[in-house]
């Protein structure tokens, strides 16, 4: 039986404090992920290969090492570098990240530290900048009580182990908070930190962190800004003067090695004032990157007074020191008002870190309540890729490219955050208050969305580009101009469906669908509003009026490739549900790529052979690294033009999105690529049975797991793609192609079952290796998409449920009683398949995908138990500490591979499955 209330807030905060904070959203919600601030943030353990695996990968390792060194010699970071080691060891310290999508990101740990900086595309600085803090200074009438403390636990690895009494830096501050009575509550994109009588026993404090991640809002969701709202409740008998302090270093993470950084105060409208921190151009291996400007600000009201200290240093020098700044706040609780007119300060020297401070002071009456709001904003208007061009970020469409745009960002955050919260609550409430869902699922569902901010996302203002704009030095060849022929259609306004040549009733449409066969008929749930004949080259004109820019997100912070498509297959449910226009644009990007070829020679590291970078007709693995869109397929371990899952995944995603959005113009746009992608796969049907065969190497997303002959994973995807392509062709009027796909499907399906079905599940592959009869957790990936798209099932109900039951009993429940997720491979004797590194791993995103497939098959109890294993191992207090950095995989002993990874967004595939109308 699933727990209904996993983490009641009363176990973390006293009921009296919750009641006192029960206004203006100051109290954390009942459904939230929670931690005490004094929780130990253990160091995470990375996976290691076995001796035999290492032997097998020696030659690959040598080639990767050579490639990494070659890229470094050109001032570039290789997209995959297994030899890199972070200066800051990964720890269980993450929390909700700040800001919207695609404008650079900063994460904030659950104990309050600002860390995981990704301002420069593709570069991540994990180390916390410990000068970036909130602090509090309290004095009461009579002067017999006073408190001064940083609002973060004093025992923190970022401070080091030695704190000298004569230190002029931040270790001289009052790190007095134990964290014993302080708690963190996360429900992305918001977080609450409750100080229940710390540091003042008679003051209850709530800090609410709000970022503008608002589904279907394509303007404010791009803003690089966040708000921190402090609610103060005085339970004492004396009036309390409270000063809150926000300090910030002029740095983008790590030590600032360059100079010429400048701080200056500002005063904006509506009482908003603060400090700008101009971080000038910096060098990264001799490459210049665009500048960044930060703004820290507070809002002055009738009850709140704001003052600033534009500049202080971390060591003795010309500026006031961190120790001097702290002493000033202890003594006066504020800074001098004339600081606002001081103008820009002297530029910093190399290796000197300038810091700034904003103070907001207020009086809190006995048993009274007061609110103080701060904002943090940053502006890095340009994105520069090391081998490509420079682009403007999405938010510049609304705020411009001036470095002073950050003033308006900080101002608007402080004046709009209440509306942001209203929209966020309206979005989240139906799920949070659904009594049929377990509590852990509700907050894990939202918190896994952290990746769309902290996953290295880039959102630029540039509209969709035609293929003719690509790199002139290496022209990318297009397929011949192919106009899409669509049968003339009229729209039935009542039914909302397209009918050929004339209007028709729903019964007529159903009958018409039956002509395509039961396996490929058009789902009646598909509804369209327009149908126009256009070619792919007309995409720019087609949606200029509704342009939402171009969006990139990394496979992971360790695998630096944009929009990795085999992984997007799992993650894309989140974008489809929340930002469908972005999802359709990504599909348009790949549709265009299918029709192009890039003849530049590339060395593939697995075998040491060479081939061309991008083959026409093949879906690219990714959109590139150092020159996205123009130099695709940054992944170069295998030749992905020979992969068997990318093309079917493209067709399946396109059809799912086509059916979900009822966007006929999208379907018309991408159809040439869909047809080409399907025809490209014919070469892999070696024996004419309608099935594609794998080629004896890891030619799919499991890129260390070898496949021989027909495979459950790729074969199932292919069957689903045949069905989806037939349905889409039928809806667009391409009856001949629909019939071709139907015939192939009817031929391939019995061949697939004959070669792989063993009476209980589908074998891993049709080969004769010791691995061939393994139970693969992901064997029904094609059925997942078929059911998600409203198409008829690929197999009869018995085979689907029997396979899922086998996966549940073996891959899930035999691994620590279902408390870790689904292991990728399991032998039928109940032993984990140790064929390779990936077969013995648990993939977090695949587990969520399996759970979604179970939901669609009517096995909800098993689905939530399967997915709960990821929560227990990754997010719970008894787990390994992977919250807000969910890795691609972990081993049976909990060691991770590739933190902050895209695929776990597939938990939204579960929600998509729950939202689908149930069949009668």
PDB file of N, CA and C in Angstrom, residues 17 37 134-140 144-154 173-183 193-207 230-236 240-245 326 330:
ATOM      1  N   UNK A  17       4.143  27.329  14.876  1.00  0.00           N
ATOM      2  CA  UNK A  17       4.874  28.142  13.896  1.00  0.00           C
ATOM      3  C   UNK A  17       4.173  28.107  12.543  1.00  0.00           C
ATOM      4  N   UNK A  37      18.282  21.968   8.094  1.00  0.00           N
ATOM      5  CA  UNK A  37      19.490  22.652   7.642  1.00  0.00           C
ATOM      6  C   UNK A  37      20.755  22.048   8.235  1.00  0.00           C
ATOM      7  N   UNK A 134      22.538  35.440   2.850  1.00  0.00           N
ATOM      8  CA  UNK A 134      21.607  36.270   3.605  1.00  0.00           C
ATOM      9  C   UNK A 134      21.995  36.193   5.082  1.00  0.00           C
ATOM     10  N   UNK A 135      21.946  37.327   5.749  1.00  0.00           N
ATOM     11  CA  UNK A 135      22.265  37.387   7.180  1.00  0.00           C
ATOM     12  C   UNK A 135      21.197  38.216   7.881  1.00  0.00           C
ATOM     13  N   UNK A 136      21.147  38.097   9.200  1.00  0.00           N
ATOM     14  CA  UNK A 136      20.130  38.820   9.969  1.00  0.00           C
ATOM     15  C   UNK A 136      20.752  39.449  11.210  1.00  0.00           C
ATOM     16  N   UNK A 137      20.253  40.634  11.543  1.00  0.00           N
ATOM     17  CA  UNK A 137      20.710  41.380  12.715  1.00  0.00           C
ATOM     18  C   UNK A 137      19.459  41.829  13.466  1.00  0.00           C
ATOM     19  N   UNK A 138      19.371  41.463  14.738  1.00  0.00           N
ATOM     20  CA  UNK A 138      18.166  41.702  15.527  1.00  0.00           C
ATOM     21  C   UNK A 138      18.532  42.399  16.830  1.00  0.00           C
ATOM     22  N   UNK A 139      17.802  43.432  17.153  1.00  0.00           N
ATOM     23  CA  UNK A 139      17.929  44.074  18.472  1.00  0.00           C
ATOM     24  C   UNK A 139      16.529  44.400  18.955  1.00  0.00           C
ATOM     25  N   UNK A 140      16.351  44.397  20.266  1.00  0.00           N
ATOM     26  CA  UNK A 140      15.029  44.634  20.837  1.00  0.00           C
ATOM     27  C   UNK A 140      15.048  45.854  21.746  1.00  0.00           C
ATOM     28  N   UNK A 144      18.703  44.712  25.699  1.00  0.00           N
ATOM     29  CA  UNK A 144      19.269  43.570  26.439  1.00  0.00           C
ATOM     30  C   UNK A 144      19.313  42.293  25.614  1.00  0.00           C
ATOM     31  N   UNK A 145      18.772  42.331  24.399  1.00  0.00           N
ATOM     32  CA  UNK A 145      18.818  41.155  23.527  1.00  0.00           C
ATOM     33  C   UNK A 145      19.257  41.589  22.141  1.00  0.00           C
ATOM     34  N   UNK A 146      20.230  40.898  21.575  1.00  0.00           N
ATOM     35  CA  UNK A 146      20.652  41.168  20.204  1.00  0.00           C
ATOM     36  C   UNK A 146      21.215  39.896  19.596  1.00  0.00           C
ATOM     37  N   UNK A 147      21.029  39.779  18.302  1.00  0.00           N
ATOM     38  CA  UNK A 147      21.488  38.593  17.581  1.00  0.00           C
ATOM     39  C   UNK A 147      22.043  39.035  16.235  1.00  0.00           C
ATOM     40  N   UNK A 148      23.098  38.379  15.790  1.00  0.00           N
ATOM     41  CA  UNK A 148      23.672  38.630  14.474  1.00  0.00           C
ATOM     42  C   UNK A 148      24.178  37.297  13.931  1.00  0.00           C
ATOM     43  N   UNK A 149      23.655  36.888  12.800  1.00  0.00           N
ATOM     44  CA  UNK A 149      24.044  35.580  12.265  1.00  0.00           C
ATOM     45  C   UNK A 149      23.831  35.522  10.770  1.00  0.00           C
ATOM     46  N   UNK A 150      24.736  34.824  10.112  1.00  0.00           N
ATOM     47  CA  UNK A 150      24.482  34.401   8.739  1.00  0.00           C
ATOM     48  C   UNK A 150      23.348  33.374   8.784  1.00  0.00           C
ATOM     49  N   UNK A 151      22.446  33.439   7.821  1.00  0.00           N
ATOM     50  CA  UNK A 151      21.313  32.513   7.812  1.00  0.00           C
ATOM     51  C   UNK A 151      21.663  31.226   7.086  1.00  0.00           C
ATOM     52  N   UNK A 152      22.770  30.652   7.483  1.00  0.00           N
ATOM     53  CA  UNK A 152      23.236  29.367   6.965  1.00  0.00           C
ATOM     54  C   UNK A 152      24.019  28.693   8.084  1.00  0.00           C
ATOM     55  N   UNK A 153      24.004  27.375   8.142  1.00  0.00           N
ATOM     56  CA  UNK A 153      24.704  26.684   9.231  1.00  0.00           C
ATOM     57  C   UNK A 153      26.182  27.035   9.277  1.00  0.00           C
ATOM     58  N   UNK A 154      26.710  27.187  10.476  1.00  0.00           N
ATOM     59  CA  UNK A 154      28.116  27.572  10.651  1.00  0.00           C
ATOM     60  C   UNK A 154      29.094  26.492  10.261  1.00  0.00           C
ATOM     61  N   UNK A 173      32.533  36.640   9.955  1.00  0.00           N
ATOM     62  CA  UNK A 173      31.112  36.903  10.172  1.00  0.00           C
ATOM     63  C   UNK A 173      30.552  35.980  11.255  1.00  0.00           C
ATOM     64  N   UNK A 174      29.330  36.247  11.629  1.00  0.00           N
ATOM     65  CA  UNK A 174      28.695  35.441  12.675  1.00  0.00           C
ATOM     66  C   UNK A 174      28.036  34.198  12.116  1.00  0.00           C
ATOM     67  N   UNK A 175      28.808  33.148  12.027  1.00  0.00           N
ATOM     68  CA  UNK A 175      28.261  31.871  11.549  1.00  0.00           C
ATOM     69  C   UNK A 175      27.713  31.117  12.768  1.00  0.00           C
ATOM     70  N   UNK A 176      26.599  31.621  13.293  1.00  0.00           N
ATOM     71  CA  UNK A 176      26.096  31.154  14.579  1.00  0.00           C
ATOM     72  C   UNK A 176      24.917  30.205  14.479  1.00  0.00           C
ATOM     73  N   UNK A 177      24.412  29.994  13.269  1.00  0.00           N
ATOM     74  CA  UNK A 177      23.211  29.175  13.115  1.00  0.00           C
ATOM     75  C   UNK A 177      23.576  27.692  13.190  1.00  0.00           C
ATOM     76  N   UNK A 178      22.905  26.965  14.072  1.00  0.00           N
ATOM     77  CA  UNK A 178      23.151  25.519  14.136  1.00  0.00           C
ATOM     78  C   UNK A 178      22.351  24.777  13.083  1.00  0.00           C
ATOM     79  N   UNK A 179      21.183  25.322  12.712  1.00  0.00           N
ATOM     80  CA  UNK A 179      20.313  24.652  11.753  1.00  0.00           C
ATOM     81  C   UNK A 179      19.441  23.592  12.365  1.00  0.00           C
ATOM     82  N   UNK A 180      19.532  23.388  13.656  1.00  0.00           N
ATOM     83  CA  UNK A 180      18.762  22.336  14.322  1.00  0.00           C
ATOM     84  C   UNK A 180      17.260  22.599  14.249  1.00  0.00           C
ATOM     85  N   UNK A 181      16.893  23.898  14.315  1.00  0.00           N
ATOM     86  CA  UNK A 181      15.473  24.258  14.294  1.00  0.00           C
ATOM     87  C   UNK A 181      15.104  24.990  13.002  1.00  0.00           C
ATOM     88  N   UNK A 182      15.869  24.748  11.958  1.00  0.00           N
ATOM     89  CA  UNK A 182      15.609  25.394  10.674  1.00  0.00           C
ATOM     90  C   UNK A 182      15.452  24.318   9.608  1.00  0.00           C
ATOM     91  N   UNK A 183      14.518  24.527   8.697  1.00  0.00           N
ATOM     92  CA  UNK A 183      14.197  23.500   7.718  1.00  0.00           C
ATOM     93  C   UNK A 183      14.014  24.100   6.331  1.00  0.00           C
ATOM     94  N   UNK A 193      12.544  28.354   3.360  1.00  0.00           N
ATOM     95  CA  UNK A 193      13.426  28.036   4.485  1.00  0.00           C
ATOM     96  C   UNK A 193      12.787  28.641   5.731  1.00  0.00           C
ATOM     97  N   UNK A 194      12.511  27.793   6.707  1.00  0.00           N
ATOM     98  CA  UNK A 194      11.841  28.235   7.934  1.00  0.00           C
ATOM     99  C   UNK A 194      12.842  28.190   9.085  1.00  0.00           C
ATOM    100  N   UNK A 195      13.039  29.342   9.710  1.00  0.00           N
ATOM    101  CA  UNK A 195      13.910  29.455  10.879  1.00  0.00           C
ATOM    102  C   UNK A 195      12.986  29.562  12.099  1.00  0.00           C
ATOM    103  N   UNK A 196      12.815  28.436  12.759  1.00  0.00           N
ATOM    104  CA  UNK A 196      11.835  28.329  13.841  1.00  0.00           C
ATOM    105  C   UNK A 196      12.477  28.694  15.173  1.00  0.00           C
ATOM    106  N   UNK A 197      12.719  30.024  15.353  1.00  0.00           N
ATOM    107  CA  UNK A 197      13.361  30.480  16.584  1.00  0.00           C
ATOM    108  C   UNK A 197      14.868  30.503  16.507  1.00  0.00           C
ATOM    109  N   UNK A 198      15.418  30.470  15.312  1.00  0.00           N
ATOM    110  CA  UNK A 198      16.861  30.640  15.113  1.00  0.00           C
ATOM    111  C   UNK A 198      17.076  31.873  14.240  1.00  0.00           C
ATOM    112  N   UNK A 199      18.002  32.756  14.603  1.00  0.00           N
ATOM    113  CA  UNK A 199      18.844  32.735  15.812  1.00  0.00           C
ATOM    114  C   UNK A 199      18.149  33.324  17.037  1.00  0.00           C
ATOM    115  N   UNK A 200      17.012  34.021  16.861  1.00  0.00           N
ATOM    116  CA  UNK A 200      16.285  34.624  17.970  1.00  0.00           C
ATOM    117  C   UNK A 200      15.119  33.708  18.337  1.00  0.00           C
ATOM    118  N   UNK A 201      15.076  33.184  19.556  1.00  0.00           N
ATOM    119  CA  UNK A 201      14.001  32.262  19.940  1.00  0.00           C
ATOM    120  C   UNK A 201      12.610  32.873  19.822  1.00  0.00           C
ATOM    121  N   UNK A 202      12.518  34.202  19.802  1.00  0.00           N
ATOM    122  CA  UNK A 202      11.210  34.857  19.771  1.00  0.00           C
ATOM    123  C   UNK A 202      10.874  35.436  18.394  1.00  0.00           C
ATOM    124  N   UNK A 203      11.607  35.010  17.378  1.00  0.00           N
ATOM    125  CA  UNK A 203      11.341  35.479  16.024  1.00  0.00           C
ATOM    126  C   UNK A 203      11.222  34.284  15.088  1.00  0.00           C
ATOM    127  N   UNK A 204      10.073  34.174  14.436  1.00  0.00           N
ATOM    128  CA  UNK A 204       9.860  33.136  13.435  1.00  0.00           C
ATOM    129  C   UNK A 204      10.106  33.758  12.056  1.00  0.00           C
ATOM    130  N   UNK A 205      10.903  33.076  11.232  1.00  0.00           N
ATOM    131  CA  UNK A 205      11.308  33.634   9.942  1.00  0.00           C
ATOM    132  C   UNK A 205      11.005  32.630   8.840  1.00  0.00           C
ATOM    133  N   UNK A 206      10.382  33.129   7.791  1.00  0.00           N
ATOM    134  CA  UNK A 206      10.186  32.325   6.586  1.00  0.00           C
ATOM    135  C   UNK A 206      10.855  33.054   5.426  1.00  0.00           C
ATOM    136  N   UNK A 207      11.741  32.343   4.714  1.00  0.00           N
ATOM    137  CA  UNK A 207      12.314  32.874   3.479  1.00  0.00           C
ATOM    138  C   UNK A 207      11.741  32.065   2.329  1.00  0.00           C
ATOM    139  N   UNK A 230      11.034  37.480   2.717  1.00  0.00           N
ATOM    140  CA  UNK A 230      11.178  37.159   4.137  1.00  0.00           C
ATOM    141  C   UNK A 230       9.934  37.596   4.887  1.00  0.00           C
ATOM    142  N   UNK A 231       9.323  36.665   5.597  1.00  0.00           N
ATOM    143  CA  UNK A 231       8.197  36.969   6.481  1.00  0.00           C
ATOM    144  C   UNK A 231       8.686  36.830   7.915  1.00  0.00           C
ATOM    145  N   UNK A 232       8.523  37.886   8.703  1.00  0.00           N
ATOM    146  CA  UNK A 232       9.025  37.940  10.075  1.00  0.00           C
ATOM    147  C   UNK A 232       7.844  38.011  11.031  1.00  0.00           C
ATOM    148  N   UNK A 233       7.801  37.112  12.021  1.00  0.00           N
ATOM    149  CA  UNK A 233       6.740  37.097  13.025  1.00  0.00           C
ATOM    150  C   UNK A 233       7.388  37.204  14.403  1.00  0.00           C
ATOM    151  N   UNK A 234       7.066  38.259  15.118  1.00  0.00           N
ATOM    152  CA  UNK A 234       7.642  38.524  16.439  1.00  0.00           C
ATOM    153  C   UNK A 234       6.725  37.949  17.508  1.00  0.00           C
ATOM    154  N   UNK A 235       7.171  36.916  18.201  1.00  0.00           N
ATOM    155  CA  UNK A 235       6.376  36.304  19.268  1.00  0.00           C
ATOM    156  C   UNK A 235       6.746  36.846  20.641  1.00  0.00           C
ATOM    157  N   UNK A 236       7.720  37.791  20.689  1.00  0.00           N
ATOM    158  CA  UNK A 236       8.173  38.345  21.965  1.00  0.00           C
ATOM    159  C   UNK A 236       7.310  39.505  22.434  1.00  0.00           C
ATOM    160  N   UNK A 240      10.974  44.543  17.968  1.00  0.00           N
ATOM    161  CA  UNK A 240      12.280  44.103  17.463  1.00  0.00           C
ATOM    162  C   UNK A 240      12.644  44.885  16.212  1.00  0.00           C
ATOM    163  N   UNK A 241      13.867  45.389  16.198  1.00  0.00           N
ATOM    164  CA  UNK A 241      14.400  45.948  14.961  1.00  0.00           C
ATOM    165  C   UNK A 241      15.159  44.833  14.252  1.00  0.00           C
ATOM    166  N   UNK A 242      14.762  44.577  13.007  1.00  0.00           N
ATOM    167  CA  UNK A 242      15.362  43.488  12.246  1.00  0.00           C
ATOM    168  C   UNK A 242      15.967  44.050  10.966  1.00  0.00           C
ATOM    169  N   UNK A 243      17.221  43.736  10.731  1.00  0.00           N
ATOM    170  CA  UNK A 243      17.884  44.103   9.487  1.00  0.00           C
ATOM    171  C   UNK A 243      18.302  42.832   8.776  1.00  0.00           C
ATOM    172  N   UNK A 244      17.835  42.682   7.559  1.00  0.00           N
ATOM    173  CA  UNK A 244      18.249  41.562   6.720  1.00  0.00           C
ATOM    174  C   UNK A 244      19.299  42.047   5.743  1.00  0.00           C
ATOM    175  N   UNK A 245      20.318  41.237   5.528  1.00  0.00           N
ATOM    176  CA  UNK A 245      21.461  41.620   4.699  1.00  0.00           C
ATOM    177  C   UNK A 245      21.632  40.616   3.570  1.00  0.00           C
ATOM    178  N   UNK A 326      30.628  43.754   8.318  1.00  0.00           N
ATOM    179  CA  UNK A 326      29.848  43.046   9.340  1.00  0.00           C
ATOM    180  C   UNK A 326      29.761  43.874  10.619  1.00  0.00           C
ATOM    181  N   UNK A 330      26.394  45.142  12.623  1.00  0.00           N
ATOM    182  CA  UNK A 330      26.157  44.818  14.036  1.00  0.00           C
ATOM    183  C   UNK A 330      25.878  46.091  14.821  1.00  0.00           C
TER     184      UNK A 330
END
